[in-house]
Short mmCIF file of N, CA, C and O in Angstrom, two decimals:
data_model
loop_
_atom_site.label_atom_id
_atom_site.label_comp_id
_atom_site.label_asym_id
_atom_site.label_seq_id
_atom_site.Cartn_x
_atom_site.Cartn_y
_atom_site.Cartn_z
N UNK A 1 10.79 7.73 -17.60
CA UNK A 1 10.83 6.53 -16.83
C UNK A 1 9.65 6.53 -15.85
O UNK A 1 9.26 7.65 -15.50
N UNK A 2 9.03 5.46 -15.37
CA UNK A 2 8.15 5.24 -14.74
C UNK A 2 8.09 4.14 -13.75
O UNK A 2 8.91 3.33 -14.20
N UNK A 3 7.56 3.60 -12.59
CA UNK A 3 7.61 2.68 -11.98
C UNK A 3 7.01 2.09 -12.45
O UNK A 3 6.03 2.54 -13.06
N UNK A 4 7.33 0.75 -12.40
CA UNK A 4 5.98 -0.40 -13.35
C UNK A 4 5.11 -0.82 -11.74
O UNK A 4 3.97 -0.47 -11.43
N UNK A 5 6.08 -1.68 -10.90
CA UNK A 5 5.43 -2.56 -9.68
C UNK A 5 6.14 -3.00 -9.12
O UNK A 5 7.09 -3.52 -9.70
N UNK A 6 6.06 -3.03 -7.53
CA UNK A 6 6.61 -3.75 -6.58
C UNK A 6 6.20 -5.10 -6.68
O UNK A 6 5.20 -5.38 -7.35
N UNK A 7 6.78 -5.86 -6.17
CA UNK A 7 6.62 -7.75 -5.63
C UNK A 7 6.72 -7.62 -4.03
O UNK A 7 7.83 -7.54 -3.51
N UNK A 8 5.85 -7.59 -3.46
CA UNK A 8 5.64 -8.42 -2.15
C UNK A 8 5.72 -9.93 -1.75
O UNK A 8 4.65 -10.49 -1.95
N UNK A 9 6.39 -10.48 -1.39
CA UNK A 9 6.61 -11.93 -0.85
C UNK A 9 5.51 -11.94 0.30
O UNK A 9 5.16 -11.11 1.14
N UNK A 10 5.09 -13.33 -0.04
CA UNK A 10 3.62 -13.58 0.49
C UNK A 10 3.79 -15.26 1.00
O UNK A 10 4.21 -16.04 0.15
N UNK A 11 3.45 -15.84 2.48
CA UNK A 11 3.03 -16.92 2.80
C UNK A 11 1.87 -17.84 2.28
O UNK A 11 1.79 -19.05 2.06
N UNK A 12 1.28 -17.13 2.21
CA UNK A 12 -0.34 -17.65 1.26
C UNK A 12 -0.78 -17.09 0.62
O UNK A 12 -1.40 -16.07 0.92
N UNK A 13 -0.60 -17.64 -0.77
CA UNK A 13 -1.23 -16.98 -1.81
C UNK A 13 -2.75 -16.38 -1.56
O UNK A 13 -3.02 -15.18 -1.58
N UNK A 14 -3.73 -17.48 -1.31
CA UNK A 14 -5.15 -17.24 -1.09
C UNK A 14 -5.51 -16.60 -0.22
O UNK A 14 -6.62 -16.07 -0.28
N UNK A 15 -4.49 -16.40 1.18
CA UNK A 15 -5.20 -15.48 2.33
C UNK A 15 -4.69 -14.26 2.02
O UNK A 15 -5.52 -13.44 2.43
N UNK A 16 -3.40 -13.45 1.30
CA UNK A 16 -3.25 -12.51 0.69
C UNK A 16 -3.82 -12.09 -0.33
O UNK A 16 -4.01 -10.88 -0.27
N UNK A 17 -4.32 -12.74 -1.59
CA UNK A 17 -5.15 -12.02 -2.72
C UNK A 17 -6.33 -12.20 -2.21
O UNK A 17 -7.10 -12.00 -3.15
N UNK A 18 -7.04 -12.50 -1.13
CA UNK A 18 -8.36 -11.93 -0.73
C UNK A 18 -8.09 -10.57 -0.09
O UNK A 18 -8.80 -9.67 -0.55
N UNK A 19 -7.10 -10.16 1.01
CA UNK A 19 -7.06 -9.41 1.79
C UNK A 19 -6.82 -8.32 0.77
O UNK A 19 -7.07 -7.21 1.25
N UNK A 20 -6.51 -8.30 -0.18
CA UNK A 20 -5.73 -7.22 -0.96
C UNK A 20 -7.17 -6.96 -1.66
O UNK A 20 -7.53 -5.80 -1.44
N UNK A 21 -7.91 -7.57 -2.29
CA UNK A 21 -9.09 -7.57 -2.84
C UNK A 21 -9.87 -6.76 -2.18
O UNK A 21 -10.33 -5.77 -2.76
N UNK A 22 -10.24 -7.07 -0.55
CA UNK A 22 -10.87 -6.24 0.64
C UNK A 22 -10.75 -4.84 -0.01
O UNK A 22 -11.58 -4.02 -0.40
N UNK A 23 -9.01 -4.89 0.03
CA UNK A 23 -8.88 -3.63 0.28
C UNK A 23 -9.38 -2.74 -0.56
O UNK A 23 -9.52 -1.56 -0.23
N UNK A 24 -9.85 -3.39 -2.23
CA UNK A 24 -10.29 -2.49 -3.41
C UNK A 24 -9.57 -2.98 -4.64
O UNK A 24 -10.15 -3.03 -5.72
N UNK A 25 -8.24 -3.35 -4.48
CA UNK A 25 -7.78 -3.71 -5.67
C UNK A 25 -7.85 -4.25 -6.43
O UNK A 25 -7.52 -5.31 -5.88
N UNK A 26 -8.11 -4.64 -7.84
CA UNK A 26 -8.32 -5.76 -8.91
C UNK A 26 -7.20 -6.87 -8.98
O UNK A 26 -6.08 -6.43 -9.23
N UNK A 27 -7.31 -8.06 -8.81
CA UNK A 27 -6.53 -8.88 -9.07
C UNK A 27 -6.57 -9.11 -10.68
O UNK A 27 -7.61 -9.22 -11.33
N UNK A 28 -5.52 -9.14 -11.07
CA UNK A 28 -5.62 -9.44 -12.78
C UNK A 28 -4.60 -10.44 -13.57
O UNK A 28 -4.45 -10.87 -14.71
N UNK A 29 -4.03 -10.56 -12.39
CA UNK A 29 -3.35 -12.08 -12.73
C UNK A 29 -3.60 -13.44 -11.52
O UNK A 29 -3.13 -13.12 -10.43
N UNK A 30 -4.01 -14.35 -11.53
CA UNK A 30 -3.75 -15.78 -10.78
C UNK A 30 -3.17 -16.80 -11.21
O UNK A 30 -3.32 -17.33 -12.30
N UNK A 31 -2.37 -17.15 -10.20
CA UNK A 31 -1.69 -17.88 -10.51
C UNK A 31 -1.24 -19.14 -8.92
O UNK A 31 -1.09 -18.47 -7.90
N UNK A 32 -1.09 -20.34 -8.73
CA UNK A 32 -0.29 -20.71 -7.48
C UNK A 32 0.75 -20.25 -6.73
O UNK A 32 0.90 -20.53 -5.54
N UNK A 33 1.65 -19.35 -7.55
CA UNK A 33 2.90 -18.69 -7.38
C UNK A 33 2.81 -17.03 -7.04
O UNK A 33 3.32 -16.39 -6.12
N UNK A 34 2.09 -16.67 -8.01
CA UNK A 34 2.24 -15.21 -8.45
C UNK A 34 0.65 -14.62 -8.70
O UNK A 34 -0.25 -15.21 -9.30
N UNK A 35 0.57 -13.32 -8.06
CA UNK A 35 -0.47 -12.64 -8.30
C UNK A 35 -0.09 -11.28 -8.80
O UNK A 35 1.09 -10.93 -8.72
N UNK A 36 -1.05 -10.46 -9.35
CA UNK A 36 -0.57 -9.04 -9.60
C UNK A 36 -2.11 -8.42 -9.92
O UNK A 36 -2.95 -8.80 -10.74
N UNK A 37 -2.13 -7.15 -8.80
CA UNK A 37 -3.34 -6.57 -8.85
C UNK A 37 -3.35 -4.79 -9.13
O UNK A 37 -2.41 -4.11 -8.72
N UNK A 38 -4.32 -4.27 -9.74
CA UNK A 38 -4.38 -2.75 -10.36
C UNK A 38 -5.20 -1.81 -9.73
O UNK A 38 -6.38 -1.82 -9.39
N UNK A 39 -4.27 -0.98 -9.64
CA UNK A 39 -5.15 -0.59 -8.21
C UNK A 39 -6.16 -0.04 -9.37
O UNK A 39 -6.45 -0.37 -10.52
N UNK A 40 -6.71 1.40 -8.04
CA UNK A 40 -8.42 1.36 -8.63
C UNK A 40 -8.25 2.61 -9.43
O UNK A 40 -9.30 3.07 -9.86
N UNK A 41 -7.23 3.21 -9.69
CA UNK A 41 -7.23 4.86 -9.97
C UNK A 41 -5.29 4.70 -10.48
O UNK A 41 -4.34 4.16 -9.91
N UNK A 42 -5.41 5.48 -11.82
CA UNK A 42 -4.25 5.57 -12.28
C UNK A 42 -4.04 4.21 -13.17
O UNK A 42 -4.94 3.53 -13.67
N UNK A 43 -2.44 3.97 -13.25
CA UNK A 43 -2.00 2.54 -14.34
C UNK A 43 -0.94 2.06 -13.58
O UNK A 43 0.11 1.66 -14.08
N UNK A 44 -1.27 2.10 -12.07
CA UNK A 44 0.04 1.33 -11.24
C UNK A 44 -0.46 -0.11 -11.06
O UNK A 44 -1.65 -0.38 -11.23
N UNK A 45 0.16 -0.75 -10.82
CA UNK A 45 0.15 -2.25 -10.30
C UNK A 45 1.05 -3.29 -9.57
O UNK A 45 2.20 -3.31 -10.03
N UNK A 46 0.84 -4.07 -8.65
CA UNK A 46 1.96 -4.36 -7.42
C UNK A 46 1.18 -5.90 -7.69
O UNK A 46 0.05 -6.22 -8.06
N UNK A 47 2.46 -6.66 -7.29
CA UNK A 47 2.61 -8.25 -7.39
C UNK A 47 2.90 -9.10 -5.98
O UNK A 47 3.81 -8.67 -5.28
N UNK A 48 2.21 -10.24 -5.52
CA UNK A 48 2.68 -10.56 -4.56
C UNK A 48 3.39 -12.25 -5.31
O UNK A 48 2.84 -12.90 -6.20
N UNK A 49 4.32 -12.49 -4.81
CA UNK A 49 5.30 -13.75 -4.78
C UNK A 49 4.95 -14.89 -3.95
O UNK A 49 4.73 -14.50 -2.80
N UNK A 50 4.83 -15.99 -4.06
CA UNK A 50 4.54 -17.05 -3.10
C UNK A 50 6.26 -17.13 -2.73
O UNK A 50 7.10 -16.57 -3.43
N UNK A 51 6.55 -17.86 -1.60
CA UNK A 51 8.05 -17.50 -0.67
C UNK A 51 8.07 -18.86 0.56
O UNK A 51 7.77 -18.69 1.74
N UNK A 52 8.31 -19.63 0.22
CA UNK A 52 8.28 -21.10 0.67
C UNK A 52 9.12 -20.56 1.92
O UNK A 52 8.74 -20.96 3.02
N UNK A 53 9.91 -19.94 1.89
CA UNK A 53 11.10 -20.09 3.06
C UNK A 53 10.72 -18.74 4.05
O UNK A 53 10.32 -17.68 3.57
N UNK A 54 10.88 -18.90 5.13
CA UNK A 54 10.92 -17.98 6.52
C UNK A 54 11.04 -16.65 5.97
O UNK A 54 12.19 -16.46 5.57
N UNK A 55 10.27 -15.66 5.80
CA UNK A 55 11.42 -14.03 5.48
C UNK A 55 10.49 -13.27 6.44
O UNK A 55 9.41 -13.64 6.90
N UNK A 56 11.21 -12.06 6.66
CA UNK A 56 10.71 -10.66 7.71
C UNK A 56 10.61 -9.73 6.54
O UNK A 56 11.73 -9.32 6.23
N UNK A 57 9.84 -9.36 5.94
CA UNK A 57 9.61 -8.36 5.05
C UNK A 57 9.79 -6.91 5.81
O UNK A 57 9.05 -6.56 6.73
N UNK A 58 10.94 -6.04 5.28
CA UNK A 58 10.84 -4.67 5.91
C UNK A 58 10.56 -3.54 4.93
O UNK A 58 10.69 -2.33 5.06
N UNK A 59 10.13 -4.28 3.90
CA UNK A 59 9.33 -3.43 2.66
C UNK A 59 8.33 -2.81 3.04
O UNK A 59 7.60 -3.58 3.66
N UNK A 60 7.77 -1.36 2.95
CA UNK A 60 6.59 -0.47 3.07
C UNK A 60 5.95 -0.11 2.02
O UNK A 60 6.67 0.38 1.16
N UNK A 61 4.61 -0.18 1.73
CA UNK A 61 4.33 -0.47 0.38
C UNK A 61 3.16 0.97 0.67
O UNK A 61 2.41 1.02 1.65
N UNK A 62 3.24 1.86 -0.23
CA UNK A 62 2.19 3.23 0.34
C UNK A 62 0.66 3.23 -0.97
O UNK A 62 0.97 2.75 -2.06
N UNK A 63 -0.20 3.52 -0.89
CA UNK A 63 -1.26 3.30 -1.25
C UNK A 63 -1.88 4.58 -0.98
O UNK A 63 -2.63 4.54 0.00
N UNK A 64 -1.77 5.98 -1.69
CA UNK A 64 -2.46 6.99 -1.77
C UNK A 64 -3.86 7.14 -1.94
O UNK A 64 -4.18 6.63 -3.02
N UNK A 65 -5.36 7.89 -1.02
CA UNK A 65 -6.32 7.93 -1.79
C UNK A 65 -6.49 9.35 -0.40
O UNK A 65 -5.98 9.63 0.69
N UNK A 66 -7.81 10.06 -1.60
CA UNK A 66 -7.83 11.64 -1.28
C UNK A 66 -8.22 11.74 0.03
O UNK A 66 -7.85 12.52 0.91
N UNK A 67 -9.51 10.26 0.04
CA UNK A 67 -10.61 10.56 1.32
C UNK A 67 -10.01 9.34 2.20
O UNK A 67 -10.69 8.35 2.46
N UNK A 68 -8.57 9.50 2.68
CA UNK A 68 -8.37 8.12 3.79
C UNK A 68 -9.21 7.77 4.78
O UNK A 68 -9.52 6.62 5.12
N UNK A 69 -9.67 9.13 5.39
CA UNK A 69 -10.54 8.29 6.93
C UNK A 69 -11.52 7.69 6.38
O UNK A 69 -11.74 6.62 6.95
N UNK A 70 -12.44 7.98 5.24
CA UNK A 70 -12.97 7.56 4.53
C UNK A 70 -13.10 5.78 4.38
O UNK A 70 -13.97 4.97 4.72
N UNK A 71 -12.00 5.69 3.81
CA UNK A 71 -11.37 4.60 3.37
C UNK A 71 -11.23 3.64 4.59
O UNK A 71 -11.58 2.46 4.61
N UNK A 72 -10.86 4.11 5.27
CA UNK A 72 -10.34 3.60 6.38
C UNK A 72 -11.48 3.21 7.38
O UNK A 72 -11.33 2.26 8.14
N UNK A 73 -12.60 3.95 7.37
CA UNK A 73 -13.76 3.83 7.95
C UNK A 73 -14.39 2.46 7.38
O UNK A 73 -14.94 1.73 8.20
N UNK A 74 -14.34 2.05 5.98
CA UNK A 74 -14.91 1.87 4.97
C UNK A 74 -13.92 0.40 5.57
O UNK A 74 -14.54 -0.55 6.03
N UNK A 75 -12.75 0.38 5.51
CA UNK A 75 -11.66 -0.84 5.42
C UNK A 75 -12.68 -1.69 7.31
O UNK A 75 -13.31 -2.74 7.36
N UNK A 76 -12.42 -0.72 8.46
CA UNK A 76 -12.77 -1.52 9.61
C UNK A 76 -13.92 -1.77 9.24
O UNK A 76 -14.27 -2.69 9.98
N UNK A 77 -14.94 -1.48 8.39
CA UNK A 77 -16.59 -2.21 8.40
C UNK A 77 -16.12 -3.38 7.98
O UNK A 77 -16.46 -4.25 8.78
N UNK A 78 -15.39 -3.88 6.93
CA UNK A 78 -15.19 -5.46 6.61
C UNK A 78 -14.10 -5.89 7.49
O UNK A 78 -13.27 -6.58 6.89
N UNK A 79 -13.83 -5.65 8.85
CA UNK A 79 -12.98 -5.99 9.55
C UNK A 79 -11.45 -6.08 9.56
O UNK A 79 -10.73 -6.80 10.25
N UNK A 80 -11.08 -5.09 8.55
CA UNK A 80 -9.44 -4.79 8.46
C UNK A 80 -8.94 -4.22 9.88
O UNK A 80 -9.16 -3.08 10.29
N UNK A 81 -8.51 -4.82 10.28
CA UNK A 81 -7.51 -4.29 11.52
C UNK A 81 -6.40 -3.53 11.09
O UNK A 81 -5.68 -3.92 10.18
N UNK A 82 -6.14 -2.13 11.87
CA UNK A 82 -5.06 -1.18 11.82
C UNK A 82 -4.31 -1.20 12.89
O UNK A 82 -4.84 -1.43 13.98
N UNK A 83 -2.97 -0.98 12.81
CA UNK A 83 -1.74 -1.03 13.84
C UNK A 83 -2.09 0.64 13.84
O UNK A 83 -1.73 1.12 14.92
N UNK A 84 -2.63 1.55 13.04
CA UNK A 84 -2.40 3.18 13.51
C UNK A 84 -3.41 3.61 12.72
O UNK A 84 -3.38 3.41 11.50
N UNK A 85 -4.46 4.27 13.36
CA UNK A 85 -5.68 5.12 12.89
C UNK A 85 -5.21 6.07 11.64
O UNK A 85 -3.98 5.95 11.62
N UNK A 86 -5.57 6.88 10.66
CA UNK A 86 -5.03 7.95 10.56
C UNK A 86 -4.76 9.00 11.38
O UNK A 86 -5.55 9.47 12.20
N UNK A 87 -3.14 9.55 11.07
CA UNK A 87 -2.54 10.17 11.99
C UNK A 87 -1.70 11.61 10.91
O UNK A 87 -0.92 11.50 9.96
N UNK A 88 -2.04 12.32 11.28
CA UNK A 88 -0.95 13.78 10.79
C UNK A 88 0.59 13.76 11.23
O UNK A 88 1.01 13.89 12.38
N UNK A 89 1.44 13.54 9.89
CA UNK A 89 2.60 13.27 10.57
C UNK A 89 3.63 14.39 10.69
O UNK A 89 3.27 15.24 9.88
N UNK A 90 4.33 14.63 11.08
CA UNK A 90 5.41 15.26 11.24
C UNK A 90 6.01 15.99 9.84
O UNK A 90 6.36 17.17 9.85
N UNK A 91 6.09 15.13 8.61
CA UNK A 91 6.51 15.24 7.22
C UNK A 91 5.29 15.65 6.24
O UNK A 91 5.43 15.80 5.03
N UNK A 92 4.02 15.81 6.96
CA UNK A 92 2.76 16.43 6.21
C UNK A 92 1.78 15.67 5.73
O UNK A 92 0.88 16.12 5.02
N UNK A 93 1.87 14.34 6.13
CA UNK A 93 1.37 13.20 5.29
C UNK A 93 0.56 12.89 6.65
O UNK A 93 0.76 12.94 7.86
N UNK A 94 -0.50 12.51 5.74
CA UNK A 94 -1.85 11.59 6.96
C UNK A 94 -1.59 10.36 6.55
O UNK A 94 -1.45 10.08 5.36
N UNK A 95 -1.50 9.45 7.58
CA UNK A 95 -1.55 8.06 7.27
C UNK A 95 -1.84 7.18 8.12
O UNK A 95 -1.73 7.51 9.30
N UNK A 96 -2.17 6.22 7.89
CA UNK A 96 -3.01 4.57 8.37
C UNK A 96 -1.83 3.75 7.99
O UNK A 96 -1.06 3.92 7.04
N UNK A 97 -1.82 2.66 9.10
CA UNK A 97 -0.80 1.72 9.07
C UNK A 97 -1.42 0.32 9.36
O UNK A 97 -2.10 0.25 10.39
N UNK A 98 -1.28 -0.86 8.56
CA UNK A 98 -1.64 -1.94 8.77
C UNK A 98 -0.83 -3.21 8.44
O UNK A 98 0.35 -2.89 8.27
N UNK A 99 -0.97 -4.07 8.35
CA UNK A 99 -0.05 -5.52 8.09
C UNK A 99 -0.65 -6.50 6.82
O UNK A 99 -1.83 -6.81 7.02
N UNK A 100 -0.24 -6.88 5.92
CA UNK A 100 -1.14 -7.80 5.21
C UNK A 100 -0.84 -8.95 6.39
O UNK A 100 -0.17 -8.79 7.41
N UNK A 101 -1.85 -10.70 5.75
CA UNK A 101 -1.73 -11.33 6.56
C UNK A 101 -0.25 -11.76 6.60
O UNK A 101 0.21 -12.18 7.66
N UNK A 102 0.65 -11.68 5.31
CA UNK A 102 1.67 -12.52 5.52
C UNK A 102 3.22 -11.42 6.23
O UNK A 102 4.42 -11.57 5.99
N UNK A 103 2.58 -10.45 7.05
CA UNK A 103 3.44 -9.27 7.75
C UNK A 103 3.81 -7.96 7.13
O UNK A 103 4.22 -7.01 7.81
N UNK A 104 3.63 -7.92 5.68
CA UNK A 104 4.08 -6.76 4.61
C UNK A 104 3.51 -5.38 5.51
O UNK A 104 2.47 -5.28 6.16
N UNK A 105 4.42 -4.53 5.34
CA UNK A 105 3.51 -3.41 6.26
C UNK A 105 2.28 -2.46 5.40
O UNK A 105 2.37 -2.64 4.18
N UNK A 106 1.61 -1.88 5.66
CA UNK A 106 1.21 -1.36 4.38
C UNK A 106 0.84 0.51 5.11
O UNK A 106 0.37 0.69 6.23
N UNK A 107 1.17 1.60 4.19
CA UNK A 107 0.90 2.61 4.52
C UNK A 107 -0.59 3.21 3.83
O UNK A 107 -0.64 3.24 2.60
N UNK A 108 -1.27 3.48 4.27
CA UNK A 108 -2.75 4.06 3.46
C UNK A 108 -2.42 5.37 3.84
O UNK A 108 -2.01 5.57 4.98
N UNK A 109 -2.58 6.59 2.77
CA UNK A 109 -1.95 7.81 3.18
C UNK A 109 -2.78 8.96 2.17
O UNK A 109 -3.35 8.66 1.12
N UNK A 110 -2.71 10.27 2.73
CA UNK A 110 -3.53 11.05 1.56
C UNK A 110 -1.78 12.43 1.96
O UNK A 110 -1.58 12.77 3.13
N UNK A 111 -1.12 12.78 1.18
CA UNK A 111 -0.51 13.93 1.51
C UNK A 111 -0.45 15.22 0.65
O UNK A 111 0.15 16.24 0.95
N UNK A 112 -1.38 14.94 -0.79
CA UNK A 112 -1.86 16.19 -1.72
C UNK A 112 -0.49 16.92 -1.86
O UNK A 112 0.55 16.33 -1.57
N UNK A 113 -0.50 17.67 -2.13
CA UNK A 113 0.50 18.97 -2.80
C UNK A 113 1.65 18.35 -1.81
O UNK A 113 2.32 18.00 -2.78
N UNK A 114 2.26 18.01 -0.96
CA UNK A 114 3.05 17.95 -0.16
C UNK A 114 3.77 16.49 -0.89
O UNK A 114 5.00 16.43 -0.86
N UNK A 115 3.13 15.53 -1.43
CA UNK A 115 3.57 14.18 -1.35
C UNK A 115 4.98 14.53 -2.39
O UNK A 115 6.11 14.15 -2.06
N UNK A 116 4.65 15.49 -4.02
CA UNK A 116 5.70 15.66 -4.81
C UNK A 116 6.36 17.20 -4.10
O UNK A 116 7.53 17.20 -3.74
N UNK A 117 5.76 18.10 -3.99
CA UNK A 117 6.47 19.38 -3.25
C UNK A 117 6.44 19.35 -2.27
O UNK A 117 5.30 19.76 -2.07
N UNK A 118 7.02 19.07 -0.95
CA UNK A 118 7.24 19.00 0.39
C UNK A 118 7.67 20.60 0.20
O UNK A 118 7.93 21.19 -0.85
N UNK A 119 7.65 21.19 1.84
CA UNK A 119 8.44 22.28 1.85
C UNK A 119 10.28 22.32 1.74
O UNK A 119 11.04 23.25 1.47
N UNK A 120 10.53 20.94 2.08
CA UNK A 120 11.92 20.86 1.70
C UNK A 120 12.40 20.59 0.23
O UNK A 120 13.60 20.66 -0.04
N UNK A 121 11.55 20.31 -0.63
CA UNK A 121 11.64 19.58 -1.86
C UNK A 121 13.50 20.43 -1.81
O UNK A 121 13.94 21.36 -1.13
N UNK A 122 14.20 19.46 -2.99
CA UNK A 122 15.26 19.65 -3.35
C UNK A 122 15.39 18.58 -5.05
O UNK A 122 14.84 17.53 -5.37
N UNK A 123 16.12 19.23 -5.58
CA UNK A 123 16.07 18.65 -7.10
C UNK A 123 17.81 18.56 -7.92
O UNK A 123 18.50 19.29 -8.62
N UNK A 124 17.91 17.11 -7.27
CA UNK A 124 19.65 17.15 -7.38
C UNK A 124 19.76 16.14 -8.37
O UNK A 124 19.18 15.06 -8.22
N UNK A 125 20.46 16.40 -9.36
CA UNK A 125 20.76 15.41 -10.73
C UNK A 125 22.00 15.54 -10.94
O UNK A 125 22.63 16.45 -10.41
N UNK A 126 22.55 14.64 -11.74
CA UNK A 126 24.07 14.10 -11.74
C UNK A 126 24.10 14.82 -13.17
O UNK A 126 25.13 14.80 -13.85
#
């Protein structure tokens, strides 16, 4: 089994599939309604929803790459604003925190050997 893709609910189609674009990703579907873009590395891919009605998205959507400050250096030159620099967290993971425009939170993160083996890892099946 594998994850195929998240759906993000989105206020504007056009001010979200640019911002997502910024960020690196391929858009590979358009549509008025529906977008869906691949990221740049691997065979994952995430969808945003057009959403006519009011919502608070408390979905966190994480976006792994090796060289974040990097990235992140790379994201404020085209003027991406961050709610949190990269930061070393508590759980082993470096990460950057930002908002798309339509509130989605988004995590930019590098955590290597730690992300699948944490030191707590545990492996419980039914």
């Amino acid at each position: 089994m594998n994850l195929n893709q998240i759906t993000l609910p989105v206020h504007d189609m056009s001010e979200c599939t640019k911002f997502y674009r910024n960020l690196g990703f391929t858009q590979i579907v358009d549509t008025p309604h529906y977008a869906r873009f691949e990221c740049p590395e691997g065979d994952s891919t995430f969808s945003l929803s057009l959403e006519n009605a009011d919502f608070k998205s408390h979905t966190v959507i994480y976006f792994e790459h090796e060289e974040l400050d990097h990235w992140v250096n790379q994201l404020k030159l085209k003027g991406i604003q961050f709610d949190q620099e990269p930061t070393d967290e508590r759980y082993l993971w470096r990460e950057a925190v930002l908002h798309d425009p339509s509130g989605n939170k988004i995590k930019l993160y590098w955590a290597g050997e730690n992300r699948l083996n944490p030191p707590w890892r545990v492996e419980i099946r039914t």
